[in-house]
CSV table of C-alpha atoms in Angstrom, one decimal:
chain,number,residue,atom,x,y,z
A,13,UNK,CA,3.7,-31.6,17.2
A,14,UNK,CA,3.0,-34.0,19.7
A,15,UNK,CA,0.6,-36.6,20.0
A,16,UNK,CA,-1.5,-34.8,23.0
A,17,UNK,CA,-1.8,-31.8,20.7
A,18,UNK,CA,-2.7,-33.6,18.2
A,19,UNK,CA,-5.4,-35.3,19.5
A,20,UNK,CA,-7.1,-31.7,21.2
A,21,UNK,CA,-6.5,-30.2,18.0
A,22,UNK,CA,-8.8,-33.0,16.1
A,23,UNK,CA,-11.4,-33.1,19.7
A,24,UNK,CA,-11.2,-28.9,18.7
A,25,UNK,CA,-12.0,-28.9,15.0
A,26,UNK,CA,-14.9,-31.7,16.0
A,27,UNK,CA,-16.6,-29.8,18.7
A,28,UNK,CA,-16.2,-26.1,16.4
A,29,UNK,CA,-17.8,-28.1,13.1
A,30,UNK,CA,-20.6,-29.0,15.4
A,31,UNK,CA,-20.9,-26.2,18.0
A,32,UNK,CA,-20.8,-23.5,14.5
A,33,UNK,CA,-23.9,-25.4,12.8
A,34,UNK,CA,-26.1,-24.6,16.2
A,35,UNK,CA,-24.9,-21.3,17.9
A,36,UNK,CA,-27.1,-17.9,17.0
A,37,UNK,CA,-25.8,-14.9,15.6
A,38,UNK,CA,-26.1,-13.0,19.5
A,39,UNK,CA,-23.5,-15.9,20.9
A,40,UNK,CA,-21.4,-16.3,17.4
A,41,UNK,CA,-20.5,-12.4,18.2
A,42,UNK,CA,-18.8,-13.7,21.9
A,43,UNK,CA,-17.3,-16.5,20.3
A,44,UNK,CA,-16.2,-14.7,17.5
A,45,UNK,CA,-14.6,-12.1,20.4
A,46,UNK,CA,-12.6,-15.3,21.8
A,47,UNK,CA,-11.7,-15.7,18.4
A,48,UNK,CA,-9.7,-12.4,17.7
A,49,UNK,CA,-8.2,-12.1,21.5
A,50,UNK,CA,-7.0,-15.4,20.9
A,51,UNK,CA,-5.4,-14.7,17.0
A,52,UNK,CA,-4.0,-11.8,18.6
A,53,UNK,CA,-2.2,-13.8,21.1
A,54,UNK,CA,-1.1,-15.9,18.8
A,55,UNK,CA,0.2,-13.0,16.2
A,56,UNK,CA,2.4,-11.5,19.5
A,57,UNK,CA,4.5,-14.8,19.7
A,58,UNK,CA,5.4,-14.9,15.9
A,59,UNK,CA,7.8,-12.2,15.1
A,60,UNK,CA,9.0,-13.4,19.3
A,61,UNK,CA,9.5,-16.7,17.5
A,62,UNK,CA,11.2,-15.8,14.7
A,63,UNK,CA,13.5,-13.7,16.4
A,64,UNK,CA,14.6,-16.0,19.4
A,65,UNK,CA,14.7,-19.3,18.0
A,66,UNK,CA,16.5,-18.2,14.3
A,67,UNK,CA,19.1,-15.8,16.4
A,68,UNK,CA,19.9,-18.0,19.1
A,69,UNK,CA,20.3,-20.7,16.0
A,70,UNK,CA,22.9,-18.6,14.1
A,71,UNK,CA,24.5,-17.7,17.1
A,72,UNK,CA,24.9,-21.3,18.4
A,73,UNK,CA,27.0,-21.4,15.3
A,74,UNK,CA,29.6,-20.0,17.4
A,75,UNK,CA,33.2,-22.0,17.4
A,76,UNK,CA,31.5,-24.5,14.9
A,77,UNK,CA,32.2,-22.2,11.7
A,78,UNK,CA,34.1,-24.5,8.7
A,79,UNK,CA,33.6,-25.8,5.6
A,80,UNK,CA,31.7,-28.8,6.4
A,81,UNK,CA,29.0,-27.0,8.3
A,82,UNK,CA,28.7,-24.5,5.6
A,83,UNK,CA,28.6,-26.7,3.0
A,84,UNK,CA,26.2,-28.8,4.8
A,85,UNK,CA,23.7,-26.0,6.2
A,86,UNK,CA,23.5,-24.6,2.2
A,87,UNK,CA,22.7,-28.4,1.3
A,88,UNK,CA,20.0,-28.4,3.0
A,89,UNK,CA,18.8,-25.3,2.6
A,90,UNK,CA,19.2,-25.6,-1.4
A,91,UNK,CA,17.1,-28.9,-0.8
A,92,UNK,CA,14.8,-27.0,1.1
A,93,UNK,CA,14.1,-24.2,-1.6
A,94,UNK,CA,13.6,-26.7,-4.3
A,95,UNK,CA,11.9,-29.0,-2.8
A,96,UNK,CA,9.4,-26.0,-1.6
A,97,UNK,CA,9.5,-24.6,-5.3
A,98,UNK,CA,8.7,-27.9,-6.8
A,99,UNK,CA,5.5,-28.3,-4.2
A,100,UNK,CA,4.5,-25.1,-5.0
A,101,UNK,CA,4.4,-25.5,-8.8
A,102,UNK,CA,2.3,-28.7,-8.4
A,103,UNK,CA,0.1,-27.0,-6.3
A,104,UNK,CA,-0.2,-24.4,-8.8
A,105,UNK,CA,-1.3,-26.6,-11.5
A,106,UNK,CA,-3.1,-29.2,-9.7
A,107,UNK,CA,-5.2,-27.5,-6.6
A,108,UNK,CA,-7.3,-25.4,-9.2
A,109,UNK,CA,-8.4,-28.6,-10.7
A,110,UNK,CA,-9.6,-30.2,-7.0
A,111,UNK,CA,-11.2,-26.8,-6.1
A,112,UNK,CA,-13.7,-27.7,-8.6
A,113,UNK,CA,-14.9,-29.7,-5.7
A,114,UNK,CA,-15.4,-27.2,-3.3
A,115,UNK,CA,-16.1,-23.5,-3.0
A,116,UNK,CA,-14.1,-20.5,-1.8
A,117,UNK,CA,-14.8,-18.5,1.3
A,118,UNK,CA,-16.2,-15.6,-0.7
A,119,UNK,CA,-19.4,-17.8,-1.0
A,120,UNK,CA,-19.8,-18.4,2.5
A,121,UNK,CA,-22.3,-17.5,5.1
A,122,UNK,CA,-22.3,-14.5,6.5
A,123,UNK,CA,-21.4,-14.3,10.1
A,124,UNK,CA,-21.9,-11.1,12.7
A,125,UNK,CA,-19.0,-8.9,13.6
A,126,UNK,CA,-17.4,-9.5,17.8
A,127,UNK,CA,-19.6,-8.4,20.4
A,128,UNK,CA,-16.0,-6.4,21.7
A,129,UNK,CA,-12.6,-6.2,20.0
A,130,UNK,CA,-9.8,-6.9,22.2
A,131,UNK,CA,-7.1,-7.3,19.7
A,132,UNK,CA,-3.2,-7.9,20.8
A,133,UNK,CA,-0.8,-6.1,18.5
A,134,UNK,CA,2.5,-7.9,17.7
A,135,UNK,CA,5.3,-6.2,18.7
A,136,UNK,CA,7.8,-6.4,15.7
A,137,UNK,CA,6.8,-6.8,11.9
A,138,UNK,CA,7.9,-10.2,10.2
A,139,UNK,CA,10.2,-9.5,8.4
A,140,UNK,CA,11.9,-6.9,10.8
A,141,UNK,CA,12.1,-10.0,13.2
A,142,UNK,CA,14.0,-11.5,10.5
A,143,UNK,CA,16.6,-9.3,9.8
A,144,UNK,CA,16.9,-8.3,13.3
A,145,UNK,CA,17.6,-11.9,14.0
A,146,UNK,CA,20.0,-11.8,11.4
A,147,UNK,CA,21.7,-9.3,12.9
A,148,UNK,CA,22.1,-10.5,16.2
A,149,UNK,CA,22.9,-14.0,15.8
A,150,UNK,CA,25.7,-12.9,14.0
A,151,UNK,CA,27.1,-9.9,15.9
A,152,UNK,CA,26.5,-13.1,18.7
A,153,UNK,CA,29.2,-15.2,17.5
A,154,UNK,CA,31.9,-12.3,17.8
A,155,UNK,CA,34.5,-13.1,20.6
A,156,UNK,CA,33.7,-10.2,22.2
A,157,UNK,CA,30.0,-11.0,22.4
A,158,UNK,CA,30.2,-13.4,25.2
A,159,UNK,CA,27.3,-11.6,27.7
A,160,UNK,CA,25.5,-10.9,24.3
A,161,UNK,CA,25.0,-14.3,23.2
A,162,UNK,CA,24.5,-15.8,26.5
A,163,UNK,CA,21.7,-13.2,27.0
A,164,UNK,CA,20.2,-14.1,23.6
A,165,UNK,CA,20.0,-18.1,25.0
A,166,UNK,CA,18.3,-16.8,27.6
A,167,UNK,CA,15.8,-14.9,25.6
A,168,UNK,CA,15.0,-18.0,23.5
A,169,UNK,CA,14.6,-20.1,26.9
A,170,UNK,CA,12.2,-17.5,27.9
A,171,UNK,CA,10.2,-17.6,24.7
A,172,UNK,CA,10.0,-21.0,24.8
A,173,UNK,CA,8.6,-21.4,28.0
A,174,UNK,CA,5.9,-18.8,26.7
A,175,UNK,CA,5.7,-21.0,24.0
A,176,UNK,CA,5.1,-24.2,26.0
A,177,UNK,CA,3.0,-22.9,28.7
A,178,UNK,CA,1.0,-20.5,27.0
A,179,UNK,CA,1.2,-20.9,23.4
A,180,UNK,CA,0.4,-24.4,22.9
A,181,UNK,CA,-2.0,-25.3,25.7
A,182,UNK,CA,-4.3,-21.8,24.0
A,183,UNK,CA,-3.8,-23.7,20.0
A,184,UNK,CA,-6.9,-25.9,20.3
A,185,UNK,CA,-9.1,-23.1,22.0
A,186,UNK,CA,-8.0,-20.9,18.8
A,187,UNK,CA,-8.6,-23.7,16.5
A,188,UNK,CA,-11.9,-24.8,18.3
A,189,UNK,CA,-13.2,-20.5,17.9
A,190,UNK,CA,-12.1,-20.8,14.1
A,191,UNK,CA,-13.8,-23.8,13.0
A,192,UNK,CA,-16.8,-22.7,15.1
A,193,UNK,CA,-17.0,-19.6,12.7
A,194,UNK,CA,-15.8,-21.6,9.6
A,195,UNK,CA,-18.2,-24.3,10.2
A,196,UNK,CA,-21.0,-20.9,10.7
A,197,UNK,CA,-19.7,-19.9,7.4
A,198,UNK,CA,-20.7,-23.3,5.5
A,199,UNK,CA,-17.2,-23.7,4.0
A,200,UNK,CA,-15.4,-26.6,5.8
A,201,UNK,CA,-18.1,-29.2,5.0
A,202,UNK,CA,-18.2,-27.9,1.4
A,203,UNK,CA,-14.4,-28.4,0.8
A,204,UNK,CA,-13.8,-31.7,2.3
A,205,UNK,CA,-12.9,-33.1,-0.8
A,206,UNK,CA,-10.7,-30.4,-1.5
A,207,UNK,CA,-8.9,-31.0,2.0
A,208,UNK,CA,-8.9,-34.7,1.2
A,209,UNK,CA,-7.1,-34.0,-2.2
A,210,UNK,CA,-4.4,-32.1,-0.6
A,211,UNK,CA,-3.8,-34.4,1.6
A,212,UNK,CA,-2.5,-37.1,-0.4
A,213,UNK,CA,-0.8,-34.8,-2.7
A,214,UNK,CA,1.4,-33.9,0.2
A,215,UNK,CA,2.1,-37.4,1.0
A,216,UNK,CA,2.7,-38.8,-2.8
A,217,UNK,CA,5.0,-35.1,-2.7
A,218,UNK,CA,6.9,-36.0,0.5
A,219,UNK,CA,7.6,-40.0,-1.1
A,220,UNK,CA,8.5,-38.4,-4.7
A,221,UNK,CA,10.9,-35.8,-2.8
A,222,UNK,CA,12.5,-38.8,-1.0
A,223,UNK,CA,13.1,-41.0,-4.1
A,224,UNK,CA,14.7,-37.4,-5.6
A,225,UNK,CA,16.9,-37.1,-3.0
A,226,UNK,CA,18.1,-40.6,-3.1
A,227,UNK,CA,18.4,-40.8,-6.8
A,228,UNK,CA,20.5,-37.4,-6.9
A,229,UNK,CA,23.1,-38.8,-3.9
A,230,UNK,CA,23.4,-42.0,-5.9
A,231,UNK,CA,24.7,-40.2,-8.9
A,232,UNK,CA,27.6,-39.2,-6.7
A,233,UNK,CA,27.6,-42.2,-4.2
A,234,UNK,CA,26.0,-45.4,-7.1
A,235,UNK,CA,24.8,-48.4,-5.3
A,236,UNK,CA,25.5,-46.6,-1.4
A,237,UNK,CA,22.0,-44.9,-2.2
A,238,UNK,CA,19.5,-47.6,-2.7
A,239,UNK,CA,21.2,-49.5,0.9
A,240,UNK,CA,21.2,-46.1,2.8
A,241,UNK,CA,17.1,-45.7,2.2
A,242,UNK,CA,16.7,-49.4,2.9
A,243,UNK,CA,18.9,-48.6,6.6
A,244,UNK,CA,16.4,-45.9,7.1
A,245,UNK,CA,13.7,-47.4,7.0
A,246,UNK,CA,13.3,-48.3,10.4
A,247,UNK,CA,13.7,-44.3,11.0
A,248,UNK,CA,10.7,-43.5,8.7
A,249,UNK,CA,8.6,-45.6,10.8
A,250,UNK,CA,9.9,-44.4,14.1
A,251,UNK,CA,9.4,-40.5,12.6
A,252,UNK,CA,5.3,-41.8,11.2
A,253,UNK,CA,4.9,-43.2,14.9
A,254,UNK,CA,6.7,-40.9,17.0
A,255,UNK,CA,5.6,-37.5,14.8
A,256,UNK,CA,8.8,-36.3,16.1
A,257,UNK,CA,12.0,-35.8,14.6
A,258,UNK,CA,13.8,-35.2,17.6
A,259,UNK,CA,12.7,-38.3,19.1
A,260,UNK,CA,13.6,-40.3,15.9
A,261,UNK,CA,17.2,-39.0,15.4
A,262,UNK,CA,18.8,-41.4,17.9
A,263,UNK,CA,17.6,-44.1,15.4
A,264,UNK,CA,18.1,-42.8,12.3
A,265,UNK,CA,22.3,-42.1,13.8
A,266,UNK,CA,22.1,-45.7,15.1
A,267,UNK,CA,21.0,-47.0,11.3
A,268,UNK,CA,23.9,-44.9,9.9
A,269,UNK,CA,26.5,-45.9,11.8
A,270,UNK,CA,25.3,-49.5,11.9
A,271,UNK,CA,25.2,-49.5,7.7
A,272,UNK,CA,28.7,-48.8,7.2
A,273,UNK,CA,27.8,-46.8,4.3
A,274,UNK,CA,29.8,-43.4,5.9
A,275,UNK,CA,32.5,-42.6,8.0
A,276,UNK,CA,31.6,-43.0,12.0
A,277,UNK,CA,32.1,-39.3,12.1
A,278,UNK,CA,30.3,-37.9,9.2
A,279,UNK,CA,27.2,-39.8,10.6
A,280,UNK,CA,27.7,-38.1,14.1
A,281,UNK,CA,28.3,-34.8,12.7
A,282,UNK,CA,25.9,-35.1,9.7
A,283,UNK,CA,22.8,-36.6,11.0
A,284,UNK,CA,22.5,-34.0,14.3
A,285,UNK,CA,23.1,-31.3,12.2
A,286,UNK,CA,20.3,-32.1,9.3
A,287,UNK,CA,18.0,-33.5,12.0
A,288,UNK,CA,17.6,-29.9,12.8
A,289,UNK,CA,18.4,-27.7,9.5
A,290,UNK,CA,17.4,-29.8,7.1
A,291,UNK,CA,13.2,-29.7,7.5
A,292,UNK,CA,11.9,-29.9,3.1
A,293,UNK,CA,9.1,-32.6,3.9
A,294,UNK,CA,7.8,-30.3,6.4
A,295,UNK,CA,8.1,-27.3,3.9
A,296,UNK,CA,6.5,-29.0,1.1
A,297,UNK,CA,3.6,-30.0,3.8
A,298,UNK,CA,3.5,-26.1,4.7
A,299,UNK,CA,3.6,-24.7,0.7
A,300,UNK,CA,0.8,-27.0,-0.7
A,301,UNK,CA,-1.2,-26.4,2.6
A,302,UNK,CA,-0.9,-22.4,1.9
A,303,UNK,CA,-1.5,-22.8,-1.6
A,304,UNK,CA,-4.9,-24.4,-0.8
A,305,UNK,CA,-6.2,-22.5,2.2
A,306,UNK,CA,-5.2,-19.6,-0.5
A,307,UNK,CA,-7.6,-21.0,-3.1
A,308,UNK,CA,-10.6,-21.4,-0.3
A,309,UNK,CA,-10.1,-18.5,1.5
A,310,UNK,CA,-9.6,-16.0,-1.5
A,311,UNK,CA,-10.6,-18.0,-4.1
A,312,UNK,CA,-7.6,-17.3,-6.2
A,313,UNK,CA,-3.3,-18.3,-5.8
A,314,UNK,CA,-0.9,-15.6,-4.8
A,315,UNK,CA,1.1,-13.7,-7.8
A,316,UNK,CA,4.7,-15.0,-9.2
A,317,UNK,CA,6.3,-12.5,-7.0
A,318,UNK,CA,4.7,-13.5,-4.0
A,319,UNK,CA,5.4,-17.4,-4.5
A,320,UNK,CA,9.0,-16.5,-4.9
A,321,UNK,CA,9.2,-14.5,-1.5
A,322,UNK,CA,7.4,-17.4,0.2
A,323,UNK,CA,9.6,-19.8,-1.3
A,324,UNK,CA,13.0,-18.1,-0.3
A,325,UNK,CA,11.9,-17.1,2.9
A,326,UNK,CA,9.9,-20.0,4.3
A,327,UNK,CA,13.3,-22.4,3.2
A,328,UNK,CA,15.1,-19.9,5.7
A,329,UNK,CA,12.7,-20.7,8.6
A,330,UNK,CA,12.6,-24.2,7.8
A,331,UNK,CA,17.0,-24.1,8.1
A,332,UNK,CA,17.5,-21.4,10.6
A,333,UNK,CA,14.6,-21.9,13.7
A,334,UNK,CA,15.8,-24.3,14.9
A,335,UNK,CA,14.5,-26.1,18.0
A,336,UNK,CA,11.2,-24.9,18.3
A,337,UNK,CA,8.4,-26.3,20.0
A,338,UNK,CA,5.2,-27.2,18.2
A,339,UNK,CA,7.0,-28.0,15.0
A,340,UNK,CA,7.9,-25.7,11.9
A,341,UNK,CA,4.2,-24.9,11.7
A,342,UNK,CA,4.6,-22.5,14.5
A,343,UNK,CA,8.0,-20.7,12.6
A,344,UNK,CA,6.5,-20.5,9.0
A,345,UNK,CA,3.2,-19.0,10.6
A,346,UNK,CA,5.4,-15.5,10.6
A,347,UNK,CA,5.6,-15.8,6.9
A,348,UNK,CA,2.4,-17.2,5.9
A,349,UNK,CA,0.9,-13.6,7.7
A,350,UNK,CA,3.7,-11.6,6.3
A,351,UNK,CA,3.9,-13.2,2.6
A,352,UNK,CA,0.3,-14.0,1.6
A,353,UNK,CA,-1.5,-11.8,4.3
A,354,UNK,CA,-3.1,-15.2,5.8
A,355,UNK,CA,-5.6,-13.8,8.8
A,356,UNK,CA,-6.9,-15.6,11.9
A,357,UNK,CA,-9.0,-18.6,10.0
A,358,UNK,CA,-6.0,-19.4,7.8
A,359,UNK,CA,-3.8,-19.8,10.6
A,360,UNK,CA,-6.2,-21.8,12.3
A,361,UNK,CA,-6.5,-24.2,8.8
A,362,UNK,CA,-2.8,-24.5,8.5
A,363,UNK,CA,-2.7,-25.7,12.2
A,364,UNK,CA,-4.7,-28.3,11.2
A,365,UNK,CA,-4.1,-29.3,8.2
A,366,UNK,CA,-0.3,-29.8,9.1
A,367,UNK,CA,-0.9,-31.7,12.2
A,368,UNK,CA,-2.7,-34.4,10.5
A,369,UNK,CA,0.1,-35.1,7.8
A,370,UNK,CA,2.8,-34.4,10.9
A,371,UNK,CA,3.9,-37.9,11.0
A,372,UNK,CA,4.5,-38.1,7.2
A,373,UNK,CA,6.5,-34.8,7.1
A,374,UNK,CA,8.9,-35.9,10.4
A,375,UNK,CA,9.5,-39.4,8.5
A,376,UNK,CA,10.2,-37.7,5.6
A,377,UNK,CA,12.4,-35.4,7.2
A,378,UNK,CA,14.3,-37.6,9.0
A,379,UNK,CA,14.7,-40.7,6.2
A,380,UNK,CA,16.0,-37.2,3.8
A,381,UNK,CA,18.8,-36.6,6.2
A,382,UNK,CA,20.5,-39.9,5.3
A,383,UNK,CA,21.0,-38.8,1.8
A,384,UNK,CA,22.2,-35.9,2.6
A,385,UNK,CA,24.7,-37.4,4.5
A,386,UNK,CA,25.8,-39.6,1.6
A,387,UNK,CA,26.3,-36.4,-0.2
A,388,UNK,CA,28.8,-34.7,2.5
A,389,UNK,CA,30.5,-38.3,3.1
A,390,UNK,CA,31.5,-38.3,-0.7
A,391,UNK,CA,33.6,-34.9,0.0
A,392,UNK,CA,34.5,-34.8,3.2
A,393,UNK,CA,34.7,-38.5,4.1
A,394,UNK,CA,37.9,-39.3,3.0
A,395,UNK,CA,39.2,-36.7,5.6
A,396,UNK,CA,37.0,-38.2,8.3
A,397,UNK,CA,38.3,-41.5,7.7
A,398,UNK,CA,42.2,-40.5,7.7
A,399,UNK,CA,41.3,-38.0,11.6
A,400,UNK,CA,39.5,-41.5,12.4
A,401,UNK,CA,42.8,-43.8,11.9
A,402,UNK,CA,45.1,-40.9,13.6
A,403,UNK,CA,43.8,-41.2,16.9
């Protein structure tokens, strides 16, 4: 997200906290109307999300098919999953212990229903949007598919100009509507130290991953490792400054290439490709921010089964939406609604809760790709090096 939003987003949560403690029940029933024509809005873009960004992603695929992409795009996405998995077990065992400190919804305030229901129905279920993405990103990379993929570019352009110019600029009105009704309720202020708690077990989770990765590419690479996180860290602080990962890539290639510790070619291919697939800081931001807007909001954490799903699914939107504005918030809100059934106050928590530890999650990203392109330099480097002397 970027730094405007994030700022509106804080100036929103503000002004609901306060504006909730002082409105009567006769105007909490208009803003509570806002409220649900806004989540509706919101709920139409997500399967329109889903479906553009991770077709038009697969389908861009097109011409680059080989083993090094494949091996690379399953790298990260079996990062991904595991890094998610291990977020979500900590969560599991640790978040029950901090929610001592707070209190669940189900003990809030009661608050009156919308003075008029105007709600916007989404046009495609989650997971339909998924498959059918699925679908079409692949039948978009046939030869013969030429006016079919270019159409589905076009289709992503034109959700991501709905995305940009209607989408974002609405987030902090949504947010501002939810925390006025969450603040009515009594919980926000009750669960502060439950937010604060999350908080830094999402960064301490990010750091931990990145010392994981690091150590598993060194028992492949040895001493590269240690000297490839030293070169990145002038990306991590680009990525905590910048909130961006986009915006940092150009340094983290520059810090690659400059460190010698890969071929010139694995760092071109390798860190593009993971700057954009390759997303597990941001995931495990996303699963320990579920699993404790779960606990407040029901009071309980979602089954086995249900973890799984989220796990396996959420690492596929994390690898395959690629290029979406707003962040990976935006594409995982398709399966926090789908997988745990979050509603309008949930999404609005997530929002905020993952903008405020943005920064940490696109440092994290970014400083992970460098290990990860340590990894595919020890296989495919060799090969790199010997096109490199040919021409």
């Amino acid at each position: 997200m970027k730094f405007g939003l994030l700022i509106r987003i804080l100036i929103a949560v503000i002004a609901g906290l306060v504006v909730g403690t002082l409105l009567p029940d006769s105007l909490l029933s208009i803003t509570e109307s806002a409220r649900v024509l806004l989540s509706g809005v919101l709920k139409f873009f997500i399967p329109l999300i889903i479906l553009a960004f991770v077709g038009a992603g697969i389908a861009d695929f097109k011409g680059k098919i080989g083993k090094l992409l494949g091996v690379s795009v399953a790298l990260a996405y079996v990062d991904t999953v595991i890094a998610i998995g291990i977020a979500i077990a900590i969560s599991v065992l640790l978040i029950p212990k901090l929610v001592e400190f707070g209190e669940s919804a189900t003990e809030g305030n009661p608050i009156p229903e919308p003075f008029m229901n105007m709600e916007v129905e989404p046009p495609l279920e989650i997971l339909t949007a998924l498959m059918l993405a699925f679908l079409l990103g692949i039948g978009a990379t046939w030869d013969k598919s030429k006016t079919f993929r270019k159409l589905l570019f076009e289709f992503r352009d034109i959700v991501m100009w709905g995305v940009m110019t209607i989408l974002l600029p609405l987030i902090p009105f949504f947010i501002f509507f939810s925390f006025i009704k969450l603040s009515a309720e009594g919980v926000v202020f009750k669960n502060l130290p439950l937010f604060l708690g999350m908080f830094l077990l999402v960064v301490l989770m990010q750091w931990g991953w990145l010392i994981v990765e690091y150590v598993t590419a060194a028992v492949f690479v040895g001493r590269k490792s240690p000297l490839m996180l030293r070169a990145m860290l002038p990306a991590y602080v680009t990525g905590m400054a910048t909130m961006s990962s986009a915006v940092t890539m150009p340094v983290a290639l520059r810090e690659v290439k400059n460190s010698g510790l890969v071929s010139p070619r694995i760092a071109e291919f390798g860190i593009p490709l993971f700057n954009t697939v390759h997303q597990a800081a941001a995931g495990i931001g996303i699963a320990i921010g579920a699993m404790t807007v779960s606990i407040v909001s029901t009071g309980s954490l979602p089954d086995l089964g249900t973890l799984i799903a989220f796990t396996l699914l959420l690492a596929v939107i994390e690898v395959g939406a690629v290029g979406i504005p707003g962040g990976s918030i935006l594409a995982s809100m398709g399966v926090l609604t789908g997988t745990l059934g979050f509603g309008e106050s949930e999404l609005a928590l997530m929002l905020t809760l993952f903008a405020i530890q943005d920064s940490f999650a696109a440092a994290g990203n970014v400083t992970g790709d460098g290990a990860l392109t340590l990894l595919i330099n020890r296989f495919f480097g060799n090969r790199a090096k010997a096109e490199e002397e040919q021409v």
